[in-house]
Coordinates of C-alpha atoms (C1' of nucleotides) in Angstrom, one line a residue:
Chain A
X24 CA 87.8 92.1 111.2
X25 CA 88.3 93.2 107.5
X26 CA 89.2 96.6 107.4
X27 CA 93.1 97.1 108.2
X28 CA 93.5 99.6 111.3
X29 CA 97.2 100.5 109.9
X30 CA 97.0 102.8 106.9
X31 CA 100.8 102.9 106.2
X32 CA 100.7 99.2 105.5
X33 CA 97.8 99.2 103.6
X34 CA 99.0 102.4 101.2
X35 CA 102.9 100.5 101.4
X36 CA 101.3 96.8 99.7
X37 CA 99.9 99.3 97.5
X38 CA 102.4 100.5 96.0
X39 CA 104.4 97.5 95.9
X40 CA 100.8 95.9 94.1
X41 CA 101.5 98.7 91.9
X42 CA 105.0 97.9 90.6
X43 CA 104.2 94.0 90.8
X44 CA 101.3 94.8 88.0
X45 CA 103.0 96.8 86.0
X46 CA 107.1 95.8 86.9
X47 CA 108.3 99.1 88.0
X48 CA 107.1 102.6 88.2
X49 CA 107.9 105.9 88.9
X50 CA 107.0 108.2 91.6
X51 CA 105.2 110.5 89.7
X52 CA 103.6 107.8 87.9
X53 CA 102.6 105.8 90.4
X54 CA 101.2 109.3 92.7
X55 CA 98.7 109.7 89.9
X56 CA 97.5 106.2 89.5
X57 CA 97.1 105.8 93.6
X58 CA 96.1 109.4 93.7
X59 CA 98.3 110.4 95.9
X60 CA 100.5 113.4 96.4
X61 CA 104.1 113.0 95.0
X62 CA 105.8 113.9 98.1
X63 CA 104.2 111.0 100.0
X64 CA 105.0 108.1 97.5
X65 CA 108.2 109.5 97.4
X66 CA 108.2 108.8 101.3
X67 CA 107.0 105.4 100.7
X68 CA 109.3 104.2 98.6
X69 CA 112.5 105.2 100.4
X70 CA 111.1 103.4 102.7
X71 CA 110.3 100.1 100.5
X72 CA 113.8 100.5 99.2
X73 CA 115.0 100.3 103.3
X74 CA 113.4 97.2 103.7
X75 CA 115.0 95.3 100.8
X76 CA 111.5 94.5 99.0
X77 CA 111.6 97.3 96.7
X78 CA 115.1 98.6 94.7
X79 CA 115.5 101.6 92.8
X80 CA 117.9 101.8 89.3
X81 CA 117.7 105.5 88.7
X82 CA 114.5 107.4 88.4
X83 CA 112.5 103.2 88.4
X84 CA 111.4 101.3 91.6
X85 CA 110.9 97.6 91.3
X86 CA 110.0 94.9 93.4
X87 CA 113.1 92.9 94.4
X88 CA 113.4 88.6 94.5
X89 CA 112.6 89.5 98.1
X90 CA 109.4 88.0 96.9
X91 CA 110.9 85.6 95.6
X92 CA 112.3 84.1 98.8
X93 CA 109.2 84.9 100.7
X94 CA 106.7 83.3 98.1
X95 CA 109.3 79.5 97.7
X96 CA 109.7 79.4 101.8
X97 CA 106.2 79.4 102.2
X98 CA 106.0 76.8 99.4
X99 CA 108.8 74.9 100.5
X100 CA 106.7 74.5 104.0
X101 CA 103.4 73.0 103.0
X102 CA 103.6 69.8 102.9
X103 CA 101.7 69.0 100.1
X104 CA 104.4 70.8 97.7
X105 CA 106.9 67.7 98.8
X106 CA 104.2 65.0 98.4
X107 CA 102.8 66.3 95.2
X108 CA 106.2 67.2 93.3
X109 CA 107.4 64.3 91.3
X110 CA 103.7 63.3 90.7
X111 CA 103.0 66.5 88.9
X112 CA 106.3 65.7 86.6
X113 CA 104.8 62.1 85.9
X114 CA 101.5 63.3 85.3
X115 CA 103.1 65.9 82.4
X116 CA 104.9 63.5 81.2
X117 CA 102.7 61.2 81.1
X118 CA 99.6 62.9 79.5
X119 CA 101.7 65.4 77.7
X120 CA 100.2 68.6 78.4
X121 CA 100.4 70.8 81.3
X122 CA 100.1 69.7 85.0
X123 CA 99.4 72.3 88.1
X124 CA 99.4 72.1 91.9
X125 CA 96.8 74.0 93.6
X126 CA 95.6 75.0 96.8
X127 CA 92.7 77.2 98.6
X128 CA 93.7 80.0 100.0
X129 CA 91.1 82.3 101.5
X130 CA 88.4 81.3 99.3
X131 CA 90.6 80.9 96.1
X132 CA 92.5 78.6 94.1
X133 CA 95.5 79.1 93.8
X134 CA 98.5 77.7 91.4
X135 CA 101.4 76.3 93.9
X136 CA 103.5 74.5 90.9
X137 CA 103.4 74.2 87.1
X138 CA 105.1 71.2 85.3
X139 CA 105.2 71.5 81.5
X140 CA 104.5 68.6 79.3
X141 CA 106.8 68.0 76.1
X142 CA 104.1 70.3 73.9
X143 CA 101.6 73.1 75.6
X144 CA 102.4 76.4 76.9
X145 CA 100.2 78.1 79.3
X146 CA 100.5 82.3 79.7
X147 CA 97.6 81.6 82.7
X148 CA 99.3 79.6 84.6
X149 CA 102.0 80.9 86.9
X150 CA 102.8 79.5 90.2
X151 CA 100.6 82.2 92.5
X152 CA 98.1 82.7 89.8
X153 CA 94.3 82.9 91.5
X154 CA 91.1 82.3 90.7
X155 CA 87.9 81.8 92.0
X156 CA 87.0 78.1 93.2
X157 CA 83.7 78.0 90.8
X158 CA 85.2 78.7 87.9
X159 CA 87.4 75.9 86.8
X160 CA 87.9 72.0 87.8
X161 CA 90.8 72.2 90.5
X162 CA 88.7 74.3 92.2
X163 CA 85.3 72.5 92.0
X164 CA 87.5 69.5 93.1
X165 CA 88.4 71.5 96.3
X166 CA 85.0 73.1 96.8
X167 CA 83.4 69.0 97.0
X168 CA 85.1 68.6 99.5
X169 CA 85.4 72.0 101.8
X170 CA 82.9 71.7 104.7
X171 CA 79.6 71.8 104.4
X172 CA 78.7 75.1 105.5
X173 CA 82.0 77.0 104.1
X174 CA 80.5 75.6 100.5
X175 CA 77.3 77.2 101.0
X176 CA 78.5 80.7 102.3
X177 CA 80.4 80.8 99.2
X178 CA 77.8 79.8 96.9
X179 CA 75.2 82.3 98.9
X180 CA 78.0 84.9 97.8
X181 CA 79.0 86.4 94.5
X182 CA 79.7 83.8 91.8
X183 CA 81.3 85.8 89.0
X184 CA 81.5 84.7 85.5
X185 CA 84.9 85.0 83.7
X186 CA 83.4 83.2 80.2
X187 CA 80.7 82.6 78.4
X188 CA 80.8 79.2 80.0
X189 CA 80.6 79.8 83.4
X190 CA 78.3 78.1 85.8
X191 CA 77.2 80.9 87.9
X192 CA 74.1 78.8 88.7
X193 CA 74.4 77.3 92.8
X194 CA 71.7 74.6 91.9
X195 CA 74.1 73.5 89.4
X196 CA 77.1 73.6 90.8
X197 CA 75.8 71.6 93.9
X198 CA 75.2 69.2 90.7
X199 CA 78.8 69.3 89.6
X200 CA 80.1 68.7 93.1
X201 CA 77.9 65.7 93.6
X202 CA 79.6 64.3 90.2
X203 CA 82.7 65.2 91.4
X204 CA 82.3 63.6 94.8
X205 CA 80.8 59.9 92.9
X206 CA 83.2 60.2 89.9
X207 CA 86.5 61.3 92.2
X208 CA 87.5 63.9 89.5
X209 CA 86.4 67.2 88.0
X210 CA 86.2 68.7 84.8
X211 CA 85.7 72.1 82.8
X212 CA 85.3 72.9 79.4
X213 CA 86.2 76.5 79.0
X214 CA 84.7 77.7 81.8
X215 CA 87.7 80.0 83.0
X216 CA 89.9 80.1 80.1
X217 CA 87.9 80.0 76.8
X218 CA 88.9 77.0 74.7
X219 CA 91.4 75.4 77.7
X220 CA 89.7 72.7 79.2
X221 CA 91.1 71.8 82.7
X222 CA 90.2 67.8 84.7
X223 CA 91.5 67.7 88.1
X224 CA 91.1 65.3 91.5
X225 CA 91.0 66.5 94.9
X226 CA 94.2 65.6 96.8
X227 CA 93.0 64.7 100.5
X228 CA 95.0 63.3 103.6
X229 CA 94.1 60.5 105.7
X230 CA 92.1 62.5 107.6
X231 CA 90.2 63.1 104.3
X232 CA 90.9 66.9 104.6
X233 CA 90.9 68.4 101.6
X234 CA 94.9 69.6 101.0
X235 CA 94.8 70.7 97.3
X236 CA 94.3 70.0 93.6
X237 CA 96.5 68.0 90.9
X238 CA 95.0 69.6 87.7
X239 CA 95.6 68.6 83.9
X240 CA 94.8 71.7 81.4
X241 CA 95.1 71.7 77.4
X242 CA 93.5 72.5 74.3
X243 CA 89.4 71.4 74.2
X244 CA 90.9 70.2 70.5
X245 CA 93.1 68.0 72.1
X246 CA 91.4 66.9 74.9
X247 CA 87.8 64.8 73.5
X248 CA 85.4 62.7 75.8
X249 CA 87.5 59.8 76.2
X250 CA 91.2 61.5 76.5
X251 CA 89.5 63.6 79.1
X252 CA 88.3 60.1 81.1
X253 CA 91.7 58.9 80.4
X254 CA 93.5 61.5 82.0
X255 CA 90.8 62.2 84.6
X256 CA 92.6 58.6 86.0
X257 CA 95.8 59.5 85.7
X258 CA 95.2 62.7 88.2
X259 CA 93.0 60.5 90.6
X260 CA 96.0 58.1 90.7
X261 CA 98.4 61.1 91.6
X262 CA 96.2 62.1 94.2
X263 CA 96.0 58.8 95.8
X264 CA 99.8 58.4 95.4
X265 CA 99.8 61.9 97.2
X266 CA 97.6 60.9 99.7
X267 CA 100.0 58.2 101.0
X268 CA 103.1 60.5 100.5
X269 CA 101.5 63.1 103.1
X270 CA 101.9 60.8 105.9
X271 CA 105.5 59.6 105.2
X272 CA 107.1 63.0 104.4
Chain B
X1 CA 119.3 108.1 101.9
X2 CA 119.5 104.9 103.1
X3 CA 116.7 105.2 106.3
X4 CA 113.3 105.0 106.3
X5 CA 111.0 107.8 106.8
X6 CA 107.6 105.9 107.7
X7 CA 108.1 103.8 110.2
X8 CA 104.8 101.6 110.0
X9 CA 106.1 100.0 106.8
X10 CA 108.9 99.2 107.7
X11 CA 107.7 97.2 111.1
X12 CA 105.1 96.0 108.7
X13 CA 107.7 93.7 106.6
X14 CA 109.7 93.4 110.0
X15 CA 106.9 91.2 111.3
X16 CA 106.4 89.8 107.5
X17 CA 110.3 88.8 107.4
X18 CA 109.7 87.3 111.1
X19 CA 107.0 85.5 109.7
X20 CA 108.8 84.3 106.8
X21 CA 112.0 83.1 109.0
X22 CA 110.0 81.2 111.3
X23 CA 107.4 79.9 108.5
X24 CA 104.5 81.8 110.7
X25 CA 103.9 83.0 114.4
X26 CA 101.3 83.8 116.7
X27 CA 100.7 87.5 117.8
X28 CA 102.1 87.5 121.2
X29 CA 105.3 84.9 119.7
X30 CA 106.3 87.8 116.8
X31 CA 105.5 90.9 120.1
X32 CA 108.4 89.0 122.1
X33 CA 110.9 88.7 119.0
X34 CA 110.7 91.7 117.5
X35 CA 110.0 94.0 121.2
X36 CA 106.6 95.7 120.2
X37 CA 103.4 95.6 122.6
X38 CA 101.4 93.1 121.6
X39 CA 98.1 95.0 120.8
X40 CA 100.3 96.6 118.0
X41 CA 101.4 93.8 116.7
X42 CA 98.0 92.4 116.7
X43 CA 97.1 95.8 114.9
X44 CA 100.0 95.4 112.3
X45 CA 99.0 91.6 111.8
X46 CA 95.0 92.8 111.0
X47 CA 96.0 95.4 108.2
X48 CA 98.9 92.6 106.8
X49 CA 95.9 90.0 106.3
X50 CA 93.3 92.6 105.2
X51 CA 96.4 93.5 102.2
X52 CA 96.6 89.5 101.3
X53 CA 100.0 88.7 101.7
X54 CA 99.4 87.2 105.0
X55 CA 96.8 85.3 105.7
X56 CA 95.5 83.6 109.2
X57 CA 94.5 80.2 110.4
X58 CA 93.0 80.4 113.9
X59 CA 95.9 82.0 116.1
X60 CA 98.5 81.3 113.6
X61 CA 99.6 83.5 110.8
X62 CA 101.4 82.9 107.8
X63 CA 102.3 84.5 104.6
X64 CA 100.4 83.7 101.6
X65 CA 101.3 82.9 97.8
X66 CA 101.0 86.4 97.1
X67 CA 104.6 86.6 97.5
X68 CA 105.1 83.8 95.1
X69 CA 102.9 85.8 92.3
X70 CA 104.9 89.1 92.4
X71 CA 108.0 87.1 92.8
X72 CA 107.3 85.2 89.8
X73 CA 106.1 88.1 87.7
X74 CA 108.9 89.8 88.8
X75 CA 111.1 87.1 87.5
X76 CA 109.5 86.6 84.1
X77 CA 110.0 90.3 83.1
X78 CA 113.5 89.6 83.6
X79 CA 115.0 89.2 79.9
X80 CA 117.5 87.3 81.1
X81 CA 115.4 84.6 82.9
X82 CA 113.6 84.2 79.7
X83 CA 117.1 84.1 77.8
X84 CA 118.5 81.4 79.8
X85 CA 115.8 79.1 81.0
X86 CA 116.0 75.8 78.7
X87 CA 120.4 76.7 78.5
X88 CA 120.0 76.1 82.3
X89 CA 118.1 72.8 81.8
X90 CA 120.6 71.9 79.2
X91 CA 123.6 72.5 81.6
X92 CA 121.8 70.3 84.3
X93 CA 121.1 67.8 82.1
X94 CA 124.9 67.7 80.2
X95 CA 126.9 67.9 83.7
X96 CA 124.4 65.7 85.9
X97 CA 124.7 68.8 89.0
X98 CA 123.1 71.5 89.9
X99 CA 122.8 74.2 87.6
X100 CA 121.7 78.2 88.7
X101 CA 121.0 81.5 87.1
X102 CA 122.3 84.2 89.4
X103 CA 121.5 87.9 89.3
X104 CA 123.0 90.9 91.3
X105 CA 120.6 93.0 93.1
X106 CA 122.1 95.5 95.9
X107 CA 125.8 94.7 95.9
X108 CA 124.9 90.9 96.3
X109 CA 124.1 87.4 94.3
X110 CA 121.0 86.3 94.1
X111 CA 119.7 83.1 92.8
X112 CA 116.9 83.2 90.4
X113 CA 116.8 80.0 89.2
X114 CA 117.4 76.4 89.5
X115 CA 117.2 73.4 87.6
X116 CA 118.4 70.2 89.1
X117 CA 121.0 67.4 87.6
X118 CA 119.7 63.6 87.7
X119 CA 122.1 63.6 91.1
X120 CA 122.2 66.2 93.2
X121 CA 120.0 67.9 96.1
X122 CA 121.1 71.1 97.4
X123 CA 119.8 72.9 100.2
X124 CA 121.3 75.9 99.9
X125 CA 120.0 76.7 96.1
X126 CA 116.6 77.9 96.3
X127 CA 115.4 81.0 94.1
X128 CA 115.5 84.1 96.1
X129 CA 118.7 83.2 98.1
X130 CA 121.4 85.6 98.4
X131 CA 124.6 85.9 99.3
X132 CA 127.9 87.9 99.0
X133 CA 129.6 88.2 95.5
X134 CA 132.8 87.7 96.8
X135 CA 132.3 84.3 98.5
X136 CA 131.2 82.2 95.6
X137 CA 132.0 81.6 91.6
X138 CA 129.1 83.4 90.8
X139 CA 129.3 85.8 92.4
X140 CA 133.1 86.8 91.2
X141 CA 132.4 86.0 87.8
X142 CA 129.6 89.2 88.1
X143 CA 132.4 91.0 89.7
X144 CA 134.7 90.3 86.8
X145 CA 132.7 92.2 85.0
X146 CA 131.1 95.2 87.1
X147 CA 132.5 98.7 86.8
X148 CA 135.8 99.8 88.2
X149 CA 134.6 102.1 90.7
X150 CA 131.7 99.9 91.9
X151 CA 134.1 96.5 92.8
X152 CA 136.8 99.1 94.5
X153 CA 134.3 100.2 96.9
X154 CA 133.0 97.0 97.5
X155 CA 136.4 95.6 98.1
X156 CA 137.3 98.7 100.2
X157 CA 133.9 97.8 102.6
X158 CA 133.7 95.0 104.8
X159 CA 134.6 91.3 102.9
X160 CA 132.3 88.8 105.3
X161 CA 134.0 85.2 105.7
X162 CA 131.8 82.0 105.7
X163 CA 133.4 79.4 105.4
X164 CA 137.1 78.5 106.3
X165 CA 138.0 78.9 103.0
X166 CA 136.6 82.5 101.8
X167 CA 139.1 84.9 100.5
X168 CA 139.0 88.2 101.8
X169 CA 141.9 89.5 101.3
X170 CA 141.1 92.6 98.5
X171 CA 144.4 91.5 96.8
X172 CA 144.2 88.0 96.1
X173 CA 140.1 89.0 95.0
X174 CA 141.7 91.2 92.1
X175 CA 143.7 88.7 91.3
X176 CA 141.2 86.1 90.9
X177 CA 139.4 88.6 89.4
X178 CA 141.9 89.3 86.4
X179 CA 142.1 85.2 86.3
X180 CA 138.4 85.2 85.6
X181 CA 138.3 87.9 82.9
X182 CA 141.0 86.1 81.1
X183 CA 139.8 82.4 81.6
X184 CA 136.2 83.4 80.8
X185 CA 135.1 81.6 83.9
X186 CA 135.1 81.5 87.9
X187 CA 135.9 78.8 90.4
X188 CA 135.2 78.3 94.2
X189 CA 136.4 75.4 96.4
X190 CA 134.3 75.6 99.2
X191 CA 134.6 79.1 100.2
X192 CA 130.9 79.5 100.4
X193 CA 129.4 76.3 101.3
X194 CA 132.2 73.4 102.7
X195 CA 132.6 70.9 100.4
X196 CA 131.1 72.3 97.8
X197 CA 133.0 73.2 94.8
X198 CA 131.0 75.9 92.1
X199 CA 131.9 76.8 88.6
X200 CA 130.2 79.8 87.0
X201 CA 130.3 81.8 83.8
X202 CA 129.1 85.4 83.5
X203 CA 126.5 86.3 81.2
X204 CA 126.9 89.8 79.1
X205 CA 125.1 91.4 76.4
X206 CA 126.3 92.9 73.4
X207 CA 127.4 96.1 74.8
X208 CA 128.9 94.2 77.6
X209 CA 127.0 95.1 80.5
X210 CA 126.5 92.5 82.7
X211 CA 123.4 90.5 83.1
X212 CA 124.2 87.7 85.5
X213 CA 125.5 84.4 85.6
X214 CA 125.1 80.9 84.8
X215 CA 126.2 78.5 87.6
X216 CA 127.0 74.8 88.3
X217 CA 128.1 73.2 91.4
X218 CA 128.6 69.9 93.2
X219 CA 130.6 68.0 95.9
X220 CA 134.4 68.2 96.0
X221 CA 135.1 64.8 95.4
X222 CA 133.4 64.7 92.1
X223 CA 134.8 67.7 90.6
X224 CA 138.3 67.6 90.1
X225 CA 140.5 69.5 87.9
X226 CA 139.8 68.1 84.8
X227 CA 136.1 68.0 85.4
X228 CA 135.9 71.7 86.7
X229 CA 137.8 72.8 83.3
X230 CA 134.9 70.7 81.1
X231 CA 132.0 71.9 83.5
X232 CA 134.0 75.5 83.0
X233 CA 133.7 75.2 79.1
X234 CA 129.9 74.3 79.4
X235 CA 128.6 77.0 81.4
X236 CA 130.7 79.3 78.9
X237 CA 129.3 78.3 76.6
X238 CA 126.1 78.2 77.6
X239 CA 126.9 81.8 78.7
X240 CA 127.5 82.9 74.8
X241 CA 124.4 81.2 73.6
X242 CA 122.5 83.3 76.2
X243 CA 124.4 86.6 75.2
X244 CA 122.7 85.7 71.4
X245 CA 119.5 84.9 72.7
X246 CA 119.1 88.4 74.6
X247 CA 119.2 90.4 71.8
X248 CA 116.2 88.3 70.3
X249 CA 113.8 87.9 73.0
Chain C
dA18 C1' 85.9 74.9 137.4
dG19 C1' 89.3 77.8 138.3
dA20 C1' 93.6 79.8 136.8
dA21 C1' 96.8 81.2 133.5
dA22 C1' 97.9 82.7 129.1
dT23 C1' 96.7 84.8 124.9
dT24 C1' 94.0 87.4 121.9
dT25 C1' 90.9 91.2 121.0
dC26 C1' 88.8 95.6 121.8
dC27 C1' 88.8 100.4 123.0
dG28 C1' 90.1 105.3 123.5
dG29 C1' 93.1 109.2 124.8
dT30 C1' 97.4 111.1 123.5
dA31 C1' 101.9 111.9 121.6
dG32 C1' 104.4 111.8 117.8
dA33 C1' 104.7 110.3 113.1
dG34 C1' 102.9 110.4 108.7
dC35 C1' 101.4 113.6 105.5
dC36 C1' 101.6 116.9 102.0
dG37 C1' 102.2 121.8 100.2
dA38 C1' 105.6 124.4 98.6
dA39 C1' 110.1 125.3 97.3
dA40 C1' 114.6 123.7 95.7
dC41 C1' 116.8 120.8 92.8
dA42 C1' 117.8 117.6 88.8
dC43 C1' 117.3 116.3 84.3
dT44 C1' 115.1 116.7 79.3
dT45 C1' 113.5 118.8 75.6
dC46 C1' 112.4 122.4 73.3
dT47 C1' 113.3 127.1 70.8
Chain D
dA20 C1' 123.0 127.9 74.8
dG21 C1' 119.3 129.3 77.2
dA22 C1' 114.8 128.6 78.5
dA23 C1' 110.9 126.2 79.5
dG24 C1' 109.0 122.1 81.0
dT25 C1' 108.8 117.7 83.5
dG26 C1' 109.8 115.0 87.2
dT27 C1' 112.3 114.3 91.8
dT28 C1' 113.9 115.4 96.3
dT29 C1' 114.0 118.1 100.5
dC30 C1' 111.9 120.5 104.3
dG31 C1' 108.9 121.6 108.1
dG32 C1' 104.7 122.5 110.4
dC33 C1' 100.0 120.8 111.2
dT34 C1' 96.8 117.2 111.7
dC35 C1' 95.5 113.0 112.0
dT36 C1' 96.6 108.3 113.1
dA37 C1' 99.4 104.9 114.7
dC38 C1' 100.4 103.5 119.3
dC39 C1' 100.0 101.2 123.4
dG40 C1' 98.0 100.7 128.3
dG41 C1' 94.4 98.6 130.2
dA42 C1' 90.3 95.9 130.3
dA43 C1' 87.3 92.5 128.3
dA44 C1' 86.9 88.3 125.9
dT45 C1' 88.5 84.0 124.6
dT46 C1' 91.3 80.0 124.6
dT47 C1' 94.3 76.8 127.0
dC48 C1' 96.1 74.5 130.8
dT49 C1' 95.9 72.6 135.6

DNA sequence: AGAAATTTCCGGTAGAGCCGAAACACTTCT
DNA sequence: AGAAGTGTTTCGGCTCTACCGGAAATTTCT
């Protein structure tokens, strides 16, 4: 089921993983760091270059907007990007720090949008930016309200720890969910990106599947007990806004 | 040169392109279209999922935001994205239309950006779309400014009409290409998209190489003469600020 | 339930990917 | 300049792997 019975394809994303992490590479360069032989990447690439993802400006090969295209017609598809989009500029304007769309995407949240506010900027947050659901409040917000058993399997799995604040603990997350589920938003102080604390609210459908995340993040400096309740409303009311908006769009 | 000498990869992002046209497919849907046995397909579709860049949802597979990540990293390595991201806002916001950033990649324009006027929706402006140089303002204004040898063989190839209104004639290109180099920017009246009128300026650096260029457009009937020459002056300008910003980011 | 359509599994085989080695560019020394 | 070094591209034969037919399993429709 999880192993890929194609080993062109697989070694082919490589390489374009490759140049995506680094923004270009060489062949020789990049031979070494996949360990393979020259000749072969050299292969490879040619062919990237055929399809259009990959180009080539002398001796460097770079991914093209190919991606690009890709990555905003899949956006431009789910739903939930129409619904959400001038909420998430109200809710940046309105609380003045940054504002994200996420989803989950095989086990993982992922960033769909990013609306700045007038002040913060944010290196973490770019729109395909992923993380695992534990570790910050857009995606305890999604995990209260995944199935049942999909929540367990995950919390049975690996929970890695990405700072010192971190609840790798399942008891305690089970905790957090339940608070998330009575309160209707979620909250984390620093637990992905230390000293960035991040409230966010589920966005469902009438159906009460889960569909995504609205998310607030800024400075723990700036953001104290009652700012944090303050804007944990102003994300609940986006969501419920949202809500509505997924059956009319 | 120019064909591909490992043929997996390339019917790998043949089925991810399908997938991307059709926003998703279903293994025996994607055998039919693109004339492969099903079981292959179904092979191809395993290893694309096990890679993360498509993902599935019972029988239906889809890409995934992965293409949205290296599409966006790819983007913000660009100097000039960087360069003329809050000029673009500025342009939307002083003309009230549609403002783009425009790159060439592979003899062609691409969009990379796009920041909307208080009016204005445009369906054919998304970042990642591409189109010929020679059939839009942007894409001349690049051409203004592209070496000799590289516009004559471009001209000499085939010049692809789109709408009633293209210009294909090599001739009457030059001359509108002189026009552009001594006006310091390019029009179009519909000779990409019907009713659509574009103004563009291109954006150099200080050794003159071109980097792309900086777009407006809207309907016909609200850009006359008089409002294409101040829109024209605007993107030029916006144009030079961005030619002082590269050399400082 | 039965039938039809679609997906998934499996294994033998042909042909395609693979890579060593040599030829070819392009830099950087002496 | 010439030579040595570094990296790229071409080539071709061998081996392994992608390929696809067919069957089993699953889902969907009648």
């Amino acid at each position: 089921m999880t192993d890929a019975p194609n080993r062109s394809v697989e070694r082919g994303f490589a390489i374009v993983d490759e140049l995506a992490e680094n923004g270009g590479g060489r062949v020789s360069e990049l031979a070494e760091r996949l360990e393979m032989p020259v000749s072969t990447v050299h292969d490879y690439l040619r062919t990237l270059v055929a399809t259009g993802y990959v180009t080539r400006e002398g001796k460097e090969y770079r991914t093209t907007t190919r991606f690009l295209e890709v990555g905003h017609r899949h956006r431009h598809r789910l739903e939930i990007y129409k619904a959400v989009r001038d909420q998430l500029e109200t809710v940046a304007a309105e609380t003045g720090e940054h504002a994200t769309l996420l989803i989950e995407e095989d086990d993982q949240a992922v960033i769909l949008a990013v609306e700045e506010g007038p002040d913060a900027i944010n290196l973490f947050a770019y729109p395909g930016a992923r993380m695992p659901l534990h570790v910050t409040a857009p995606g305890k917000a999604m995990l209260a309200h995944l199935p049942e058993e999909r929540v367990e399997s995950l919390l049975e799995g690996e929970l890695v720890s990405v700072t010192s604040r971190t609840v790798t603990d399942p008891d305690r997350l089970r905790e957090q969910l339940e608070t998330v589920r009575e309160r209707g938003y979620a909250v984390d102080e620093g637990e992905r990106i230390a000293g960035m604390v991040c409230v966010a609210a589920p966005v469902l459908d009438k159906d009460d599947r889960l569909r995504g995340a609205i998310c607030v993040c800024g400075p723990e400096s700036r953001l104290d007990e009652s700012r944090r309740a303050e804007i944990g409303e102003v994300v609940e009311r986006a969501a419920n806004v949202t809500q509505v908006n997924l059956d009319y769009v």
